[in-house]
Tab-separated table of C-alpha atoms in Angstrom:
chain	number	residue	atom	x	y	z
A	1	VAL	CA	12.142	49.329	119.702
A	2	THR	CA	15.104	48.858	121.954
A	3	GLY	CA	15.014	52.454	123.229
A	4	VAL	CA	11.307	52.244	123.995
A	5	GLN	CA	11.723	48.897	125.776
A	6	THR	CA	14.737	50.083	127.749
A	7	CYS	CA	12.885	53.081	129.100
A	8	ALA	CA	10.223	50.777	130.502
A	9	LEU	CA	12.569	49.864	133.391
A	10	PRO	CA	11.801	52.951	135.554
A	11	ILE	CA	15.307	53.748	136.729
A	12	LEU	CA	16.619	53.472	133.191
A	13	GLY	CA	13.795	55.681	131.915
A	14	HIS	CA	15.706	58.532	133.548
A	15	GLY	CA	19.295	57.451	133.718
A	16	THR	CA	20.213	55.910	130.384
A	17	SER	CA	17.563	56.946	127.871
A	18	ASN	CA	19.937	59.450	126.308
A	19	ALA	CA	21.882	56.446	125.013
A	20	ALA	CA	18.928	54.139	124.470
A	21	VAL	CA	16.545	56.462	122.672
A	22	THR	CA	18.280	57.000	119.439
A	23	VAL	CA	16.850	60.378	118.460
A	24	ALA	CA	19.642	61.659	120.596
A	25	GLU	CA	19.357	65.399	120.504
A	26	GLN	CA	15.640	65.640	121.223
A	27	THR	CA	15.840	63.071	123.967
A	28	ALA	CA	18.865	64.612	125.554
A	29	MET	CA	16.953	67.918	125.787
A	30	GLN	CA	14.142	66.194	127.593
A	31	ILE	CA	16.499	64.470	130.044
A	32	GLN	CA	18.212	67.797	130.689
A	33	ARG	CA	14.842	69.378	131.555
A	34	HIS	CA	14.112	66.540	133.960
A	35	ALA	CA	17.504	66.871	135.590
A	36	THR	CA	17.275	70.618	136.012
A	37	THR	CA	13.701	70.885	137.214
A	38	ALA	CA	13.815	68.251	140.006
A	39	PRO	CA	16.520	67.290	142.486
A	40	LYS	CA	18.145	64.072	141.363
A	41	MET	CA	17.577	62.294	144.647
A	42	THR	CA	13.902	63.179	144.671
A	43	PHE	CA	13.489	62.096	141.083
A	44	ALA	CA	15.197	58.719	141.758
A	45	ARG	CA	12.835	58.083	144.672
A	46	GLU	CA	9.839	59.060	142.574
A	47	VAL	CA	10.499	56.647	139.652
A	48	THR	CA	12.255	53.791	141.429
A	49	GLY	CA	11.850	54.020	145.205
A	50	ALA	CA	15.606	54.088	145.306
A	51	ASP	CA	17.943	56.788	146.722
A	52	ARG	CA	20.568	56.360	144.074
A	53	TYR	CA	20.996	55.732	140.362
A	54	GLU	CA	24.195	54.181	139.157
A	55	ALA	CA	24.675	54.023	135.414
A	56	ARG	CA	27.202	51.178	135.644
A	57	ASP	CA	24.986	48.905	137.765
A	58	PRO	CA	25.440	45.455	136.220
A	59	GLU	CA	21.794	44.599	136.571
A	60	LEU	CA	20.797	47.742	134.669
A	61	ALA	CA	23.399	46.973	132.026
A	62	LEU	CA	21.926	43.459	131.722
A	63	TRP	CA	18.469	44.910	130.953
A	64	VAL	CA	19.878	47.196	128.261
A	65	HIS	CA	21.705	44.259	126.784
A	66	ALA	CA	18.635	42.062	126.977
A	67	THR	CA	16.497	44.546	125.046
A	68	LEU	CA	19.105	44.527	122.221
A	69	VAL	CA	19.212	40.722	122.145
A	70	ASP	CA	15.446	40.341	122.382
A	71	ALA	CA	14.820	42.888	119.590
A	72	THR	CA	17.330	41.212	117.331
A	73	LEU	CA	15.751	37.776	117.761
A	74	ALA	CA	12.244	39.171	117.413
A	75	THR	CA	13.187	41.006	114.249
A	76	TYR	CA	14.681	37.912	112.650
A	77	ARG	CA	11.707	35.853	113.728
A	78	ALA	CA	9.188	38.306	112.240
A	79	TRP	CA	11.050	39.557	109.174
A	80	GLY	CA	13.440	36.813	108.251
A	81	GLU	CA	13.412	33.039	108.027
A	82	PRO	CA	12.311	31.240	111.192
A	83	LEU	CA	15.231	29.935	113.245
A	84	GLY	CA	15.230	26.402	114.593
A	85	PRO	CA	16.125	25.711	118.242
A	86	VAL	CA	19.824	25.030	117.448
A	87	ASP	CA	20.167	28.225	115.373
A	88	ARG	CA	18.395	30.276	118.052
A	89	GLU	CA	20.664	28.924	120.702
A	90	ARG	CA	23.736	29.649	118.540
A	91	ALA	CA	22.464	33.173	117.756
A	92	TYR	CA	22.092	33.865	121.484
A	93	ALA	CA	25.536	32.462	122.253
A	94	GLU	CA	27.002	34.908	119.797
A	95	THR	CA	25.604	37.781	121.816
A	96	LEU	CA	27.427	36.817	125.012
A	97	PRO	CA	30.661	38.619	124.149
A	98	LEU	CA	28.557	41.832	123.697
A	99	GLY	CA	27.112	41.263	127.172
A	100	ARG	CA	30.597	40.991	128.653
A	101	ALA	CA	31.563	44.189	126.840
A	102	PHE	CA	28.656	45.880	128.556
A	103	GLY	CA	30.436	45.032	131.810
A	104	ILE	CA	27.956	42.370	132.881
A	105	PRO	CA	29.601	39.810	135.196
A	106	GLU	CA	29.600	36.200	134.044
A	107	ALA	CA	27.560	35.151	137.058
A	108	LEU	CA	24.796	37.549	136.119
A	109	LEU	CA	24.736	37.036	132.332
A	110	PRO	CA	22.222	34.289	131.298
A	111	PRO	CA	24.452	31.526	130.000
A	112	ASP	CA	22.045	30.099	127.399
A	113	LEU	CA	18.806	30.810	125.608
A	114	PRO	CA	16.469	29.146	128.135
A	115	ALA	CA	18.015	31.145	130.981
A	116	PHE	CA	17.737	34.318	128.922
A	117	GLU	CA	14.090	33.662	128.140
A	118	ALA	CA	13.403	32.977	131.858
A	119	TYR	CA	15.073	36.278	132.701
A	120	LEU	CA	12.826	38.157	130.227
A	121	ALA	CA	9.716	36.485	131.612
A	122	ARG	CA	10.710	37.474	135.151
A	123	MET	CA	11.366	41.112	134.114
A	124	LEU	CA	8.229	41.480	132.057
A	125	GLY	CA	5.831	39.331	134.092
A	126	PRO	CA	3.305	40.411	136.725
A	127	GLY	CA	5.151	41.917	139.652
A	128	GLY	CA	8.369	42.287	137.657
A	129	PRO	CA	10.433	45.473	137.682
A	130	VAL	CA	9.574	46.516	134.132
A	131	ARG	CA	6.679	48.937	134.023
A	132	VAL	CA	5.972	51.936	131.882
A	133	THR	CA	5.965	55.143	133.964
A	134	PRO	CA	4.870	58.637	132.884
A	135	THR	CA	8.588	59.503	132.583
A	136	ALA	CA	9.084	56.593	130.141
A	137	ARG	CA	6.138	57.696	128.068
A	138	SER	CA	7.463	61.190	127.898
A	139	LEU	CA	10.968	60.108	126.780
A	140	ALA	CA	9.686	57.475	124.350
A	141	ALA	CA	7.424	59.955	122.629
A	142	THR	CA	10.357	61.125	120.598
A	143	VAL	CA	10.788	57.659	119.248
A	144	LEU	CA	7.138	56.937	118.699
A	145	HIS	CA	6.528	60.331	117.063
A	146	PRO	CA	9.926	61.486	115.821
A	147	PRO	CA	10.516	65.033	114.544
A	148	LEU	CA	11.904	65.280	111.009
A	149	GLY	CA	13.785	68.535	111.389
A	150	PRO	CA	16.911	67.104	113.128
A	151	LEU	CA	17.428	64.705	110.217
A	152	VAL	CA	18.781	67.573	108.019
A	153	ARG	CA	20.337	69.759	110.668
A	154	GLY	CA	23.912	70.667	109.758
A	155	GLY	CA	23.734	68.994	106.334
A	156	ARG	CA	23.358	70.251	102.819
A	157	PHE	CA	19.555	70.318	103.208
A	158	ALA	CA	19.610	72.176	106.545
A	159	SER	CA	17.483	74.934	105.007
A	160	LEU	CA	14.597	72.507	104.887
A	161	GLU	CA	14.589	72.020	108.740
A	162	PRO	CA	11.886	74.663	109.445
A	163	LEU	CA	9.635	73.155	106.820
A	164	LEU	CA	10.134	69.566	108.058
A	165	ALA	CA	9.584	70.672	111.641
A	166	ARG	CA	6.049	71.794	110.780
A	167	ILE	CA	5.003	68.379	109.400
A	168	PRO	CA	2.801	66.637	112.052
A	169	PRO	CA	4.343	63.324	113.149
A	170	ARG	CA	0.977	61.557	112.642
A	171	LEU	CA	1.473	61.955	108.872
A	172	TYR	CA	4.513	59.687	108.882
A	173	ASP	CA	4.915	57.846	112.192
A	174	TRP	CA	2.876	54.943	110.779
A	175	THR	CA	6.097	53.936	109.063
A	176	LEU	CA	7.290	52.728	112.456
A	177	TRP	CA	4.402	50.322	112.928
A	178	PRO	CA	6.316	47.244	111.725
A	179	ALA	CA	8.947	47.840	114.448
A	180	LEU	CA	6.362	48.510	117.148
A	181	GLU	CA	4.689	45.168	116.321
A	182	LEU	CA	7.824	43.563	117.745
A	183	LEU	CA	7.392	45.009	121.276
A	184	PRO	CA	6.467	42.607	124.038
A	185	GLY	CA	2.807	42.712	125.001
A	186	PRO	CA	3.211	44.241	128.481
A	187	VAL	CA	5.388	47.023	127.106
A	188	ARG	CA	2.944	47.784	124.298
A	189	THR	CA	0.124	47.917	126.732
A	190	GLY	CA	2.048	50.149	129.078
A	191	TYR	CA	2.721	52.662	126.320
A	192	GLY	CA	-0.854	52.543	125.097
A	193	ILE	CA	0.137	51.309	121.643
A	194	PRO	CA	-2.940	49.699	120.109
A	195	ARG	CA	-2.877	46.406	118.260
A	196	THR	CA	-5.436	46.854	115.480
A	197	ALA	CA	-6.181	45.180	112.169
A	198	LEU	CA	-5.214	48.373	110.374
A	199	ARG	CA	-1.818	48.530	112.006
A	200	ARG	CA	-1.139	44.827	111.150
A	201	VAL	CA	-2.167	45.363	107.509
A	202	VAL	CA	-0.012	48.506	107.158
A	203	ALA	CA	2.931	46.801	108.882
A	204	ALA	CA	2.660	43.750	106.564
A	205	TRP	CA	2.470	46.008	103.494
A	206	LEU	CA	5.594	47.994	104.560
A	207	LEU	CA	7.505	44.770	105.252
A	208	GLY	CA	6.510	43.455	101.843
A	209	ARG	CA	7.853	46.599	100.183
A	210	LEU	CA	11.039	46.384	102.196
A	211	ALA	CA	11.552	42.737	101.246
A	212	GLN	CA	10.915	43.547	97.578
A	213	SER	CA	13.416	46.386	97.657
A	214	ALA	CA	16.043	44.138	99.377
A	215	ALA	CA	15.523	41.413	96.831
A	216	THR	CA	15.908	43.894	93.933
A	217	GLU	CA	19.133	45.318	95.440
A	218	ALA	CA	20.512	41.774	96.045
A	219	ALA	CA	19.778	40.814	92.429
A	220	ALA	CA	21.419	43.992	91.160
A	221	HIS	CA	24.447	43.337	93.320
A	222	GLY	CA	24.669	39.791	92.064
A	223	ARG	CA	24.536	40.957	88.434
A	224	SER	CA	27.202	43.541	89.139
A	225	GLU	CA	29.529	40.904	90.668
A	226	GLU	CA	28.943	38.612	87.664
A	227	HIS	CA	29.756	41.434	85.240
A	228	THR	CA	32.919	42.281	87.203
A	229	SER	CA	34.047	38.639	87.166
A	230	GLU	CA	33.498	38.480	83.432
A	231	LEU	CA	35.572	41.560	82.827
A	232	GLN	CA	38.355	40.134	85.016
A	233	SER	CA	38.363	36.835	83.194
A	234	ARG	CA	38.687	38.727	79.909
A	235	GLY	CA	41.572	40.756	81.279
A	236	LEU	CA	39.780	43.985	80.870
A	237	ILE	CA	40.110	45.052	84.550
A	238	SER	CA	42.548	44.098	87.253
A	239	TYR	CA	42.759	44.861	90.934
A	240	ALA	CA	46.448	43.902	91.190
C-alpha cells in the first residue's frame, strides 16, 4: 500500500520507487529501463514539470513518511481495535522520531495529528500534487500483480522459479485485496482499482482467516508460556 501510494506523487514515481515498491528486484529493473531509455532531465520535466529531481528533498521525504504513517493508522483502524482520539494522537506522536530520521526538518513535519490530516487532505485533494501518472501505474503494477518467481530465487526452492513464473498473477493477486481496500479514494481511482462488493467480501473473508490464525497462534503461545512457567516452578528447567 505504501509503495503504491508513494508512487502517486509524480516525481517520486520515478525517483524513489526502488525503495518504496517493495518487490525490489522487479521494480529496480523497470526503473533502470526508464533511466536508460530517456534523458533524466527530459523525464523529470515530463512527469513533474521540474528540471531536477533531488532524492533528499525534505518535502519528498515528508510524503514518503506520510504514506507510512497513514498506512499504519489505516491498517489499525480497519484490522484492529478502533483507536480513540487520545490514542490516535499518541500513535501519531510516536511516529515523529521516524520523520526526523527521514531528515524532515522540524518546521516541515506536522507537529500533531490534526496538522498531519490537514497535510494529507492538501496533498490528496483536488488540485493537490498527488496524481497517478502512467509512470506510477507502470511501477505499481509489480505490487498490484506481483510475480512469484523472485520469492524463491537463490533459496532452497530456487528450482521452482520457472514454474512459479508461469502462474498468472490474476490467480493469486486477489490476496492483496484487503491491503488495497486501505488506499485513499483518489489514489484508488487513479490506479483504476475498482471497489466492488466481491472485493469487499473477499477482503473481509481473508481478514477473518488472518484474525483466526493470529488468535490460534496467540493461544498456543500462551499455553507454551504457562507450560514453561510450570516446569520452572517445579525445578525441571532453569535458564540460570
